[in-house]
Amino acid sequence: MQNISMTINGKPVSGDVEGRTLLVEFLRNDLHLTGTHVGCDTSQCGACAIHVNGIIVKSCTMFAADADGALVDTIEGQANADGSLNKIQQAFQDHHGLQCGFCTPGMVMAAADLLKNNPTPTEAEVRHHLDGNICRCTGYHNIIKAIMAASGQDVSAIAAE
Amino acid sequence: MPKDSGIGTSPKRREDIRFLTGNGKYTDDINLTGQSYAAFVRSDVAHGKINSIDTSAAENMAGVLAVFTGEDFADVGGNPAGWLINSRDGEPMKEPKRPVLAHGKVRHVGDAYAAVIAETAAQAQNAVDAINADITELPAIVDMATALASGSFVHDEIETNQCFDWGWIEDNRAATDAAIRSAPHVTTLSLVNNRLVPNAMESRASTADYDPGTGDYTLYTTSQNPHLTRLLICAFVLGIPENKLRVVSPDVGGGFGSKIYHYGEEALVLAAAKKLCRPVKWTASRSESFLTDAHGRDHVTKIELACEKDGTFIAFRTDTMANVGAYLSNFSTVTPTFLHGTLMAGNYTVPNVYVNVKAVFTNTAPVDAYRGAGRPEATYSLERVIDKCARELALDPIELRRKNFIKPDQFPYASAAGLEYDAGNYDALFDKLEEIVDFGGFKARRAESEKGGKLRGLGINSYIEACGIAPSNLVGILGARVGLYDAATVRVNATGNISVMVGAHSHGQGHATVFPQVVSEMLGVEENSIEIVHGDTSKIPFGMGSYGSRSLAVCGSAVVRATEKIINKATKIAAHMLEASESDIDFKDGKFSVSGTDKSVAFGEVAFKAYVPHDYPHDELEPGLEETAFYDPANFTYPSGAYACEVEVDPETGQVTVESFTAVDDFGNVINPMIVTGQVHGGIGQGIGQALLENCTYDENGQLLSASYMDYAMPRASDLPFYTVDHSCVTPCTHNPLGVKGCGEAGAIGSPPTIVNAVVDALHSGGHTHVTHIDMPVSPARVWSAINS
Ligand code: FES
Ligand code: FES
């Protein structure tokens, strides 16, 4: 067991972990931050995506101990200070970018990462950026549309309601 | 003025807020005080005889609380098939027991034969690795044709690998055969409907709790239908009295069919919780999901279409082998039969239809209903053979379909496959499709693709499906062991807000938003003061859950009926309050008024009176304002659609890309257009996945080759286009109060043949006219081989 501490969504936290404890396990099981999901065991689905020191990371691919001292952001910390949805979250709701909601935290974190580095991505760039995030429900249409809308682009020409 | 709430509008989904902020509550998010963890020992061979299982080392390991093997469940019941299917000769289907844990034999890779309960998940897993089983590997039975000819059996006690040999409609067989023999033209097509893994992004999970003081069990589980799960566990498997088991399905991360069924892990955690008097938790890894979730499709089919030279259809004859895997999952026998064979007349006035389905046991995971369930298989066979026929007769594929469509004035229409279609207008769907898709510009787009060295194809398709499952009296005659009604309770609270308890279960479909739209429209009460309660057998009336595009058509109808009862009772209370006769009361926009006067009371005042009945007609009415309705549909509903897509094929690599996709559907009346559109998007995404990418394959030893996201090609954002979706062609369902038909499965039914039709069209345009069919998934390798064969 090793004692680790990190800052998650602006709050300092600490805990004891085994060497093999994954960051996603630490978040979900020790800290009860269950918004970060586990959708696979081969690091392919992106349901577990979070930001570590500002960089997008699949939290199932990182040991908790390796995040000792890091600044971690998860879906639980994405809303505005007043609790309202942030721009990306709001766009997902406005454009019906989620159905069962299971992939959604990872999608929102991936979208935030994209828009930070590429404020007005093209459709192809959004699709490419989501290569590590699987959604089984939406067929991606409304996720792409939501992310483009969140970037301030006019999406009214993109088909359907 | 356009409406801004109620039926036909698209309020934002209220459940989104919790999902977007990480506050969803899925089964694995729930932790109970003192919980222990289950892990399963799963077979790594496809077929084997269990000689002995040595659990002694595991039992002595740190943290291990209990070990179970199949022996421990030898005396409890099997997990049953929900439908009894009879073979053509009248013999009932073969129904070998599906035990909680494998006993005597293991029958597919992943078949669990032991389980460990330990203090931590890691300790449970460590102990799993310490269990030594002596298993004699037997030859794996994988291929269906081989299985039918084989002298060795998945289930030795039934001495065959054929579950049933079903004919539909057997009395039509001779006439269909004769029609095909004498027809001027017959198009024949052999095809495979590829096996798929449903892959809801949340894997299955079950946590059980037992209270030794009361004898009450609670099961938190990833289910599309908590009451059905409870019924199966109580009445068939563990024999727990139903009133002692509460099943809770909280937020569920997608289902697509795979979470309809009861699985052995649920029974195991319940039994273990009782034995240990502690909560027991189990969450499947993705690998376990691949190995043990019920898979979908897996048909091998030969279809023949007989017609006149002008294309007038005379007969469809289908021969199918349907894989049911190693055990009968709950809907596995109805999916390839009544959900498939009864749709084999399509949208057409064909007089002769006959379908033969042989269901086959193999050493593979169970196969059951997956989004569309039987209807995608029917549509794919029909619409592929029709496309091939059009090519053989040099007819326009749209014209050929139109020529044979049932016309609007022929409804209700008794199809040759035994269903009565209540409403539809298939020509109108194609009119709309032609209006949206620029068919005229296709030539120019094709020329443009060719300039870039690509072949461009246009695929079109039409479909009909049967949803709103299902009329209990009809399905009872056909072999169903349950009724398929649904139920709702509308509880108007004293302060005027409303709780609606529904039997339907939302795992992405947006019930929390849609059902209040219906109640709001009827009562004139703000949508936001109406709340849906679902997914907990201790709170909701006995309903059958969500699958088969049934939530709105069946449970929504129950909501309407319960709300009507509320209005009836409230009218009586209002009449008393207004000192008028009940027949003089009008109810509109949330207000009861005495006709011809300005006297009125608001709905909220009536509700308050019902709960504070100081001045109340106690001799005529009970206090309270709460009503329950069960709704059993009179018929199936029949959504239909016309789809078109364009693909580009790279003849050098065989790579197919979808350039555009248009879906025109008739879902009857639409309550929330935004959600309906989203459902179609998702269905198309899965349908394109089936057509181009996904393939669940076992090798000849029964090892699952596609057992992770590295080997099973899930559609990703870059594989799919934007879709154009229209549902403005409406022929309302004639027999349910909302006139709705259901939209959940349409996209997955309509899209696979559209894509394959387009690919074949593209290859023909490149001169590869020898290619009449490519099996799904239409992968680059298959396209390249077809071109170069
Ligand atoms: S759980 Fe991390 S990528 Fe799937
Ligand atoms: S919304 Fe269900 S997986 Fe994306």
PDB file of N, CA and C in Angstrom, chain A residues 20 28 32 34-35 37 39-41 44-45 75-76 85 89-90 92-94 96 98-102 104 108 123 127 131 134 136-142 144 158-161, chain B residues 12-13 16 19-20 22 26 28-29 122 197-199 201-202 253-254 256 285-287 370 507-508 674 677-679 681-682 686 694 709-710 715-718 720-723 727:
ATOM      1  N   ARG A  20      -1.058  -2.012  -7.969  1.00  0.00           N
ATOM      2  CA  ARG A  20      -1.811  -2.366  -9.176  1.00  0.00           C
ATOM      3  C   ARG A  20      -3.140  -1.617  -9.318  1.00  0.00           C
ATOM      4  N   ARG A  28     -13.413   5.552  -8.737  1.00  0.00           N
ATOM      5  CA  ARG A  28     -14.751   4.966  -8.565  1.00  0.00           C
ATOM      6  C   ARG A  28     -14.922   4.307  -7.196  1.00  0.00           C
ATOM      7  N   HIS A  32     -15.515   7.286  -4.723  1.00  0.00           N
ATOM      8  CA  HIS A  32     -16.930   7.262  -5.107  1.00  0.00           C
ATOM      9  C   HIS A  32     -17.270   8.317  -6.146  1.00  0.00           C
ATOM     10  N   THR A  34     -18.236   8.175  -9.308  1.00  0.00           N
ATOM     11  CA  THR A  34     -18.661   7.115 -10.230  1.00  0.00           C
ATOM     12  C   THR A  34     -19.107   7.649 -11.586  1.00  0.00           C
ATOM     13  N   GLY A  35     -18.890   8.933 -11.805  1.00  0.00           N
ATOM     14  CA  GLY A  35     -19.217   9.476 -13.134  1.00  0.00           C
ATOM     15  C   GLY A  35     -18.267   8.971 -14.204  1.00  0.00           C
ATOM     16  N   HIS A  37     -16.631   6.102 -16.098  1.00  0.00           N
ATOM     17  CA  HIS A  37     -17.137   4.738 -16.275  1.00  0.00           C
ATOM     18  C   HIS A  37     -16.079   3.790 -16.819  1.00  0.00           C
ATOM     19  N   GLY A  39     -15.936   0.775 -19.567  1.00  0.00           N
ATOM     20  CA  GLY A  39     -16.703   0.114 -20.625  1.00  0.00           C
ATOM     21  C   GLY A  39     -15.954  -1.030 -21.277  1.00  0.00           C
ATOM     22  N   CYS A  40     -14.684  -1.201 -20.910  1.00  0.00           N
ATOM     23  CA  CYS A  40     -13.919  -2.283 -21.548  1.00  0.00           C
ATOM     24  C   CYS A  40     -12.738  -2.652 -20.670  1.00  0.00           C
ATOM     25  N   ASP A  41     -12.015  -3.676 -21.100  1.00  0.00           N
ATOM     26  CA  ASP A  41     -10.811  -4.049 -20.373  1.00  0.00           C
ATOM     27  C   ASP A  41      -9.603  -4.078 -21.308  1.00  0.00           C
ATOM     28  N   GLN A  44     -10.054   0.646 -24.971  1.00  0.00           N
ATOM     29  CA  GLN A  44     -10.514   1.031 -26.302  1.00  0.00           C
ATOM     30  C   GLN A  44     -11.772   1.875 -26.325  1.00  0.00           C
ATOM     31  N   CYS A  45     -12.526   1.950 -25.239  1.00  0.00           N
ATOM     32  CA  CYS A  45     -13.869   2.520 -25.358  1.00  0.00           C
ATOM     33  C   CYS A  45     -13.945   3.983 -24.953  1.00  0.00           C
ATOM     34  N   ILE A  75     -15.562  14.244 -14.903  1.00  0.00           N
ATOM     35  CA  ILE A  75     -16.875  14.762 -15.319  1.00  0.00           C
ATOM     36  C   ILE A  75     -17.564  15.500 -14.173  1.00  0.00           C
ATOM     37  N   GLU A  76     -17.316  15.068 -12.942  1.00  0.00           N
ATOM     38  CA  GLU A  76     -17.995  15.691 -11.798  1.00  0.00           C
ATOM     39  C   GLU A  76     -17.590  17.151 -11.621  1.00  0.00           C
ATOM     40  N   LEU A  85     -24.886  23.567 -16.475  1.00  0.00           N
ATOM     41  CA  LEU A  85     -24.075  22.827 -17.425  1.00  0.00           C
ATOM     42  C   LEU A  85     -23.101  23.765 -18.125  1.00  0.00           C
ATOM     43  N   GLN A  89     -21.425  20.489 -22.155  1.00  0.00           N
ATOM     44  CA  GLN A  89     -22.534  19.702 -21.579  1.00  0.00           C
ATOM     45  C   GLN A  89     -23.873  20.218 -22.107  1.00  0.00           C
ATOM     46  N   GLN A  90     -24.009  21.541 -22.137  1.00  0.00           N
ATOM     47  CA  GLN A  90     -25.268  22.127 -22.591  1.00  0.00           C
ATOM     48  C   GLN A  90     -25.532  21.776 -24.050  1.00  0.00           C
ATOM     49  N   PHE A  92     -24.540  19.120 -25.577  1.00  0.00           N
ATOM     50  CA  PHE A  92     -24.968  17.708 -25.632  1.00  0.00           C
ATOM     51  C   PHE A  92     -26.464  17.605 -25.309  1.00  0.00           C
ATOM     52  N   GLN A  93     -26.912  18.348 -24.321  1.00  0.00           N
ATOM     53  CA  GLN A  93     -28.343  18.283 -24.021  1.00  0.00           C
ATOM     54  C   GLN A  93     -29.170  18.914 -25.135  1.00  0.00           C
ATOM     55  N   ASP A  94     -28.733  20.075 -25.616  1.00  0.00           N
ATOM     56  CA  ASP A  94     -29.499  20.781 -26.655  1.00  0.00           C
ATOM     57  C   ASP A  94     -29.649  19.951 -27.919  1.00  0.00           C
ATOM     58  N   HIS A  96     -29.317  16.557 -28.190  1.00  0.00           N
ATOM     59  CA  HIS A  96     -29.622  15.142 -27.927  1.00  0.00           C
ATOM     60  C   HIS A  96     -28.405  14.269 -28.239  1.00  0.00           C
ATOM     61  N   LEU A  98     -26.818  12.381 -26.290  1.00  0.00           N
ATOM     62  CA  LEU A  98     -26.660  11.225 -25.401  1.00  0.00           C
ATOM     63  C   LEU A  98     -27.986  10.507 -25.276  1.00  0.00           C
ATOM     64  N   GLN A  99     -27.886   9.209 -25.102  1.00  0.00           N
ATOM     65  CA  GLN A  99     -29.098   8.419 -24.863  1.00  0.00           C
ATOM     66  C   GLN A  99     -28.986   7.708 -23.512  1.00  0.00           C
ATOM     67  N   CYS A 100     -28.268   6.582 -23.469  1.00  0.00           N
ATOM     68  CA  CYS A 100     -28.171   5.900 -22.166  1.00  0.00           C
ATOM     69  C   CYS A 100     -27.231   6.623 -21.218  1.00  0.00           C
ATOM     70  N   GLY A 101     -26.364   7.477 -21.744  1.00  0.00           N
ATOM     71  CA  GLY A 101     -25.489   8.277 -20.894  1.00  0.00           C
ATOM     72  C   GLY A 101     -24.213   7.595 -20.458  1.00  0.00           C
ATOM     73  N   PHE A 102     -24.011   6.349 -20.860  1.00  0.00           N
ATOM     74  CA  PHE A 102     -22.857   5.636 -20.313  1.00  0.00           C
ATOM     75  C   PHE A 102     -21.541   6.113 -20.920  1.00  0.00           C
ATOM     76  N   THR A 104     -21.165   9.027 -22.125  1.00  0.00           N
ATOM     77  CA  THR A 104     -21.233  10.487 -22.135  1.00  0.00           C
ATOM     78  C   THR A 104     -20.110  11.185 -21.361  1.00  0.00           C
ATOM     79  N   VAL A 108     -17.725  13.891 -23.192  1.00  0.00           N
ATOM     80  CA  VAL A 108     -17.615  15.293 -22.781  1.00  0.00           C
ATOM     81  C   VAL A 108     -16.145  15.642 -22.506  1.00  0.00           C
ATOM     82  N   GLU A 123     -15.992  18.745 -39.183  1.00  0.00           N
ATOM     83  CA  GLU A 123     -16.676  17.476 -38.887  1.00  0.00           C
ATOM     84  C   GLU A 123     -15.654  16.334 -38.871  1.00  0.00           C
ATOM     85  N   ARG A 127     -14.789  13.792 -35.752  1.00  0.00           N
ATOM     86  CA  ARG A 127     -14.912  12.325 -35.863  1.00  0.00           C
ATOM     87  C   ARG A 127     -13.565  11.660 -35.571  1.00  0.00           C
ATOM     88  N   ASP A 131     -11.981   8.898 -32.042  1.00  0.00           N
ATOM     89  CA  ASP A 131     -11.611   7.530 -32.401  1.00  0.00           C
ATOM     90  C   ASP A 131     -11.483   6.610 -31.198  1.00  0.00           C
ATOM     91  N   ILE A 134     -16.182   5.054 -27.826  1.00  0.00           N
ATOM     92  CA  ILE A 134     -17.259   4.317 -28.479  1.00  0.00           C
ATOM     93  C   ILE A 134     -18.598   4.697 -27.862  1.00  0.00           C
ATOM     94  N   ARG A 136     -22.594   3.335 -28.333  1.00  0.00           N
ATOM     95  CA  ARG A 136     -23.420   2.332 -29.005  1.00  0.00           C
ATOM     96  C   ARG A 136     -24.818   2.862 -29.295  1.00  0.00           C
ATOM     97  N   CYS A 137     -25.193   3.982 -28.687  1.00  0.00           N
ATOM     98  CA  CYS A 137     -26.597   4.413 -28.770  1.00  0.00           C
ATOM     99  C   CYS A 137     -26.906   5.399 -29.878  1.00  0.00           C
ATOM    100  N   THR A 138     -26.044   6.363 -30.091  1.00  0.00           N
ATOM    101  CA  THR A 138     -26.454   7.550 -30.854  1.00  0.00           C
ATOM    102  C   THR A 138     -26.114   7.512 -32.332  1.00  0.00           C
ATOM    103  N   GLY A 139     -25.310   6.553 -32.753  1.00  0.00           N
ATOM    104  CA  GLY A 139     -24.828   6.584 -34.134  1.00  0.00           C
ATOM    105  C   GLY A 139     -23.938   7.799 -34.401  1.00  0.00           C
ATOM    106  N   TYR A 140     -23.549   8.487 -33.323  1.00  0.00           N
ATOM    107  CA  TYR A 140     -22.591   9.607 -33.305  1.00  0.00           C
ATOM    108  C   TYR A 140     -23.116  10.926 -33.882  1.00  0.00           C
ATOM    109  N   HIS A 141     -24.166  10.864 -34.714  1.00  0.00           N
ATOM    110  CA  HIS A 141     -24.635  12.068 -35.404  1.00  0.00           C
ATOM    111  C   HIS A 141     -24.767  13.263 -34.445  1.00  0.00           C
ATOM    112  N   ASN A 142     -25.537  13.048 -33.390  1.00  0.00           N
ATOM    113  CA  ASN A 142     -25.813  14.175 -32.494  1.00  0.00           C
ATOM    114  C   ASN A 142     -24.637  14.511 -31.580  1.00  0.00           C
ATOM    115  N   ILE A 144     -21.463  14.518 -32.708  1.00  0.00           N
ATOM    116  CA  ILE A 144     -20.650  15.378 -33.577  1.00  0.00           C
ATOM    117  C   ILE A 144     -21.283  16.768 -33.658  1.00  0.00           C
ATOM    118  N   ILE A 158     -26.895  20.917 -40.433  1.00  0.00           N
ATOM    119  CA  ILE A 158     -26.730  19.478 -40.231  1.00  0.00           C
ATOM    120  C   ILE A 158     -28.105  18.866 -40.007  1.00  0.00           C
ATOM    121  N   ALA A 159     -28.362  17.827 -40.773  1.00  0.00           N
ATOM    122  CA  ALA A 159     -29.714  17.304 -40.909  1.00  0.00           C
ATOM    123  C   ALA A 159     -30.428  17.049 -39.592  1.00  0.00           C
ATOM    124  N   ALA A 160     -31.726  17.173 -39.656  1.00  0.00           N
ATOM    125  CA  ALA A 160     -32.664  16.684 -38.643  1.00  0.00           C
ATOM    126  C   ALA A 160     -32.752  17.538 -37.391  1.00  0.00           C
ATOM    127  N   GLU A 161     -33.858  17.313 -36.720  1.00  0.00           N
ATOM    128  CA  GLU A 161     -34.289  18.072 -35.539  1.00  0.00           C
ATOM    129  C   GLU A 161     -33.109  18.560 -34.701  1.00  0.00           C
TER     130      GLU A 161
ATOM    131  N   LYS B  12     -36.123  19.330 -24.117  1.00  0.00           N
ATOM    132  CA  LYS B  12     -34.828  18.702 -23.829  1.00  0.00           C
ATOM    133  C   LYS B  12     -35.020  17.597 -22.805  1.00  0.00           C
ATOM    134  N   ARG B  13     -34.158  16.604 -22.867  1.00  0.00           N
ATOM    135  CA  ARG B  13     -34.339  15.477 -21.949  1.00  0.00           C
ATOM    136  C   ARG B  13     -33.904  15.856 -20.540  1.00  0.00           C
ATOM    137  N   ASP B  16     -30.853  14.030 -18.911  1.00  0.00           N
ATOM    138  CA  ASP B  16     -29.508  14.341 -19.396  1.00  0.00           C
ATOM    139  C   ASP B  16     -28.653  15.027 -18.340  1.00  0.00           C
ATOM    140  N   PHE B  19     -26.757  12.607 -16.282  1.00  0.00           N
ATOM    141  CA  PHE B  19     -25.745  11.876 -17.047  1.00  0.00           C
ATOM    142  C   PHE B  19     -24.575  12.781 -17.431  1.00  0.00           C
ATOM    143  N   LEU B  20     -24.874  14.044 -17.697  1.00  0.00           N
ATOM    144  CA  LEU B  20     -23.821  14.955 -18.159  1.00  0.00           C
ATOM    145  C   LEU B  20     -22.939  15.452 -17.025  1.00  0.00           C
ATOM    146  N   GLY B  22     -22.131  13.436 -14.359  1.00  0.00           N
ATOM    147  CA  GLY B  22     -21.537  12.300 -13.649  1.00  0.00           C
ATOM    148  C   GLY B  22     -22.386  11.801 -12.501  1.00  0.00           C
ATOM    149  N   TYR B  26     -25.743   3.909 -12.208  1.00  0.00           N
ATOM    150  CA  TYR B  26     -25.785   2.607 -12.864  1.00  0.00           C
ATOM    151  C   TYR B  26     -25.508   1.536 -11.799  1.00  0.00           C
ATOM    152  N   ASP B  28     -23.272  -0.716 -11.241  1.00  0.00           N
ATOM    153  CA  ASP B  28     -21.949  -0.811 -10.607  1.00  0.00           C
ATOM    154  C   ASP B  28     -21.618   0.412  -9.747  1.00  0.00           C
ATOM    155  N   ASP B  29     -22.395   1.482  -9.913  1.00  0.00           N
ATOM    156  CA  ASP B  29     -22.161   2.673  -9.079  1.00  0.00           C
ATOM    157  C   ASP B  29     -22.721   2.479  -7.671  1.00  0.00           C
ATOM    158  N   ALA B 122     -10.443  -8.453  -6.052  1.00  0.00           N
ATOM    159  CA  ALA B 122      -9.141  -9.031  -6.409  1.00  0.00           C
ATOM    160  C   ALA B 122      -8.977 -10.406  -5.762  1.00  0.00           C
ATOM    161  N   VAL B 197     -22.495  -9.105 -31.563  1.00  0.00           N
ATOM    162  CA  VAL B 197     -22.491  -8.976 -30.109  1.00  0.00           C
ATOM    163  C   VAL B 197     -23.134  -7.619 -29.786  1.00  0.00           C
ATOM    164  N   PRO B 198     -24.194  -7.614 -28.985  1.00  0.00           N
ATOM    165  CA  PRO B 198     -24.947  -6.361 -28.783  1.00  0.00           C
ATOM    166  C   PRO B 198     -24.096  -5.207 -28.258  1.00  0.00           C
ATOM    167  N   ASN B 199     -23.235  -5.487 -27.280  1.00  0.00           N
ATOM    168  CA  ASN B 199     -22.282  -4.473 -26.854  1.00  0.00           C
ATOM    169  C   ASN B 199     -22.885  -3.190 -26.320  1.00  0.00           C
ATOM    170  N   MET B 201     -22.775  -0.352 -23.874  1.00  0.00           N
ATOM    171  CA  MET B 201     -21.493   0.114 -23.328  1.00  0.00           C
ATOM    172  C   MET B 201     -21.345  -0.181 -21.846  1.00  0.00           C
ATOM    173  N   GLU B 202     -22.443  -0.283 -21.136  1.00  0.00           N
ATOM    174  CA  GLU B 202     -22.364  -0.744 -19.743  1.00  0.00           C
ATOM    175  C   GLU B 202     -22.453  -2.270 -19.766  1.00  0.00           C
ATOM    176  N   GLY B 253     -27.063   1.287 -18.895  1.00  0.00           N
ATOM    177  CA  GLY B 253     -26.274   1.859 -19.989  1.00  0.00           C
ATOM    178  C   GLY B 253     -26.431   1.123 -21.304  1.00  0.00           C
ATOM    179  N   GLY B 254     -27.647   1.146 -21.840  1.00  0.00           N
ATOM    180  CA  GLY B 254     -27.937   0.484 -23.111  1.00  0.00           C
ATOM    181  C   GLY B 254     -28.280  -0.973 -22.895  1.00  0.00           C
ATOM    182  N   PHE B 256     -30.310  -3.054 -25.955  1.00  0.00           N
ATOM    183  CA  PHE B 256     -30.399  -3.563 -27.334  1.00  0.00           C
ATOM    184  C   PHE B 256     -30.823  -5.017 -27.365  1.00  0.00           C
ATOM    185  N   SER B 285     -16.638  -8.030 -16.712  1.00  0.00           N
ATOM    186  CA  SER B 285     -15.653  -7.332 -17.517  1.00  0.00           C
ATOM    187  C   SER B 285     -16.162  -7.342 -18.956  1.00  0.00           C
ATOM    188  N   ARG B 286     -15.587  -6.505 -19.801  1.00  0.00           N
ATOM    189  CA  ARG B 286     -16.002  -6.523 -21.207  1.00  0.00           C
ATOM    190  C   ARG B 286     -15.745  -7.895 -21.819  1.00  0.00           C
ATOM    191  N   SER B 287     -14.665  -8.527 -21.410  1.00  0.00           N
ATOM    192  CA  SER B 287     -14.382  -9.860 -21.954  1.00  0.00           C
ATOM    193  C   SER B 287     -15.490 -10.839 -21.586  1.00  0.00           C
ATOM    194  N   TYR B 370     -31.631  -9.308 -30.634  1.00  0.00           N
ATOM    195  CA  TYR B 370     -30.778  -8.119 -30.623  1.00  0.00           C
ATOM    196  C   TYR B 370     -31.465  -7.096 -31.517  1.00  0.00           C
ATOM    197  N   HIS B 507     -33.541   2.683 -20.930  1.00  0.00           N
ATOM    198  CA  HIS B 507     -32.083   2.551 -20.870  1.00  0.00           C
ATOM    199  C   HIS B 507     -31.482   3.342 -22.010  1.00  0.00           C
ATOM    200  N   GLY B 508     -32.019   4.548 -22.174  1.00  0.00           N
ATOM    201  CA  GLY B 508     -31.553   5.466 -23.205  1.00  0.00           C
ATOM    202  C   GLY B 508     -32.669   6.082 -24.021  1.00  0.00           C
ATOM    203  N   MET B 674     -37.463  14.847 -31.557  1.00  0.00           N
ATOM    204  CA  MET B 674     -36.022  14.812 -31.301  1.00  0.00           C
ATOM    205  C   MET B 674     -35.585  13.402 -30.871  1.00  0.00           C
ATOM    206  N   THR B 677     -35.888  10.839 -33.715  1.00  0.00           N
ATOM    207  CA  THR B 677     -34.760  10.974 -34.638  1.00  0.00           C
ATOM    208  C   THR B 677     -33.509  10.329 -34.056  1.00  0.00           C
ATOM    209  N   GLY B 678     -33.266  10.556 -32.771  1.00  0.00           N
ATOM    210  CA  GLY B 678     -32.094   9.955 -32.124  1.00  0.00           C
ATOM    211  C   GLY B 678     -32.153   8.438 -32.141  1.00  0.00           C
ATOM    212  N   GLN B 679     -33.346   7.888 -31.951  1.00  0.00           N
ATOM    213  CA  GLN B 679     -33.485   6.428 -31.993  1.00  0.00           C
ATOM    214  C   GLN B 679     -33.156   5.896 -33.385  1.00  0.00           C
ATOM    215  N   HIS B 681     -31.194   7.360 -35.616  1.00  0.00           N
ATOM    216  CA  HIS B 681     -29.732   7.483 -35.776  1.00  0.00           C
ATOM    217  C   HIS B 681     -29.013   6.263 -35.192  1.00  0.00           C
ATOM    218  N   GLY B 682     -29.381   5.934 -33.968  1.00  0.00           N
ATOM    219  CA  GLY B 682     -28.691   4.840 -33.281  1.00  0.00           C
ATOM    220  C   GLY B 682     -28.899   3.512 -33.994  1.00  0.00           C
ATOM    221  N   GLN B 686     -26.000   1.087 -35.778  1.00  0.00           N
ATOM    222  CA  GLN B 686     -25.799  -0.346 -35.550  1.00  0.00           C
ATOM    223  C   GLN B 686     -25.987  -1.142 -36.831  1.00  0.00           C
ATOM    224  N   GLU B 694     -19.067  -5.302 -38.207  1.00  0.00           N
ATOM    225  CA  GLU B 694     -19.140  -6.210 -37.056  1.00  0.00           C
ATOM    226  C   GLU B 694     -19.272  -7.665 -37.490  1.00  0.00           C
ATOM    227  N   TYR B 709     -12.633  -5.360 -28.099  1.00  0.00           N
ATOM    228  CA  TYR B 709     -12.751  -4.257 -29.063  1.00  0.00           C
ATOM    229  C   TYR B 709     -11.553  -4.178 -30.003  1.00  0.00           C
ATOM    230  N   MET B 710     -10.562  -5.018 -29.759  1.00  0.00           N
ATOM    231  CA  MET B 710      -9.461  -5.068 -30.719  1.00  0.00           C
ATOM    232  C   MET B 710      -9.804  -5.968 -31.902  1.00  0.00           C
ATOM    233  N   PRO B 715     -18.561   0.182 -34.658  1.00  0.00           N
ATOM    234  CA  PRO B 715     -18.551   1.415 -35.450  1.00  0.00           C
ATOM    235  C   PRO B 715     -18.070   2.590 -34.595  1.00  0.00           C
ATOM    236  N   ARG B 716     -17.157   3.340 -35.139  1.00  0.00           N
ATOM    237  CA  ARG B 716     -16.670   4.547 -34.467  1.00  0.00           C
ATOM    238  C   ARG B 716     -17.119   5.767 -35.258  1.00  0.00           C
ATOM    239  N   ALA B 717     -16.912   6.923 -34.662  1.00  0.00           N
ATOM    240  CA  ALA B 717     -17.440   8.144 -35.275  1.00  0.00           C
ATOM    241  C   ALA B 717     -16.960   8.312 -36.713  1.00  0.00           C
ATOM    242  N   SER B 718     -15.725   7.920 -36.964  1.00  0.00           N
ATOM    243  CA  SER B 718     -15.180   8.151 -38.300  1.00  0.00           C
ATOM    244  C   SER B 718     -15.658   7.109 -39.320  1.00  0.00           C
ATOM    245  N   LEU B 720     -18.904   6.508 -39.752  1.00  0.00           N
ATOM    246  CA  LEU B 720     -20.320   6.774 -40.032  1.00  0.00           C
ATOM    247  C   LEU B 720     -20.518   8.194 -40.540  1.00  0.00           C
ATOM    248  N   PRO B 721     -21.549   8.394 -41.348  1.00  0.00           N
ATOM    249  CA  PRO B 721     -21.838   9.733 -41.870  1.00  0.00           C
ATOM    250  C   PRO B 721     -22.896  10.431 -41.010  1.00  0.00           C
ATOM    251  N   PHE B 722     -23.222  11.661 -41.363  1.00  0.00           N
ATOM    252  CA  PHE B 722     -24.474  12.244 -40.868  1.00  0.00           C
ATOM    253  C   PHE B 722     -25.622  11.556 -41.595  1.00  0.00           C
ATOM    254  N   TYR B 723     -26.756  11.444 -40.934  1.00  0.00           N
ATOM    255  CA  TYR B 723     -27.917  10.792 -41.551  1.00  0.00           C
ATOM    256  C   TYR B 723     -29.004  11.838 -41.792  1.00  0.00           C
ATOM    257  N   HIS B 727     -39.688  11.631 -40.512  1.00  0.00           N
ATOM    258  CA  HIS B 727     -40.827  10.814 -40.096  1.00  0.00           C
ATOM    259  C   HIS B 727     -42.127  11.591 -40.244  1.00  0.00           C
TER     260      HIS B 727
END
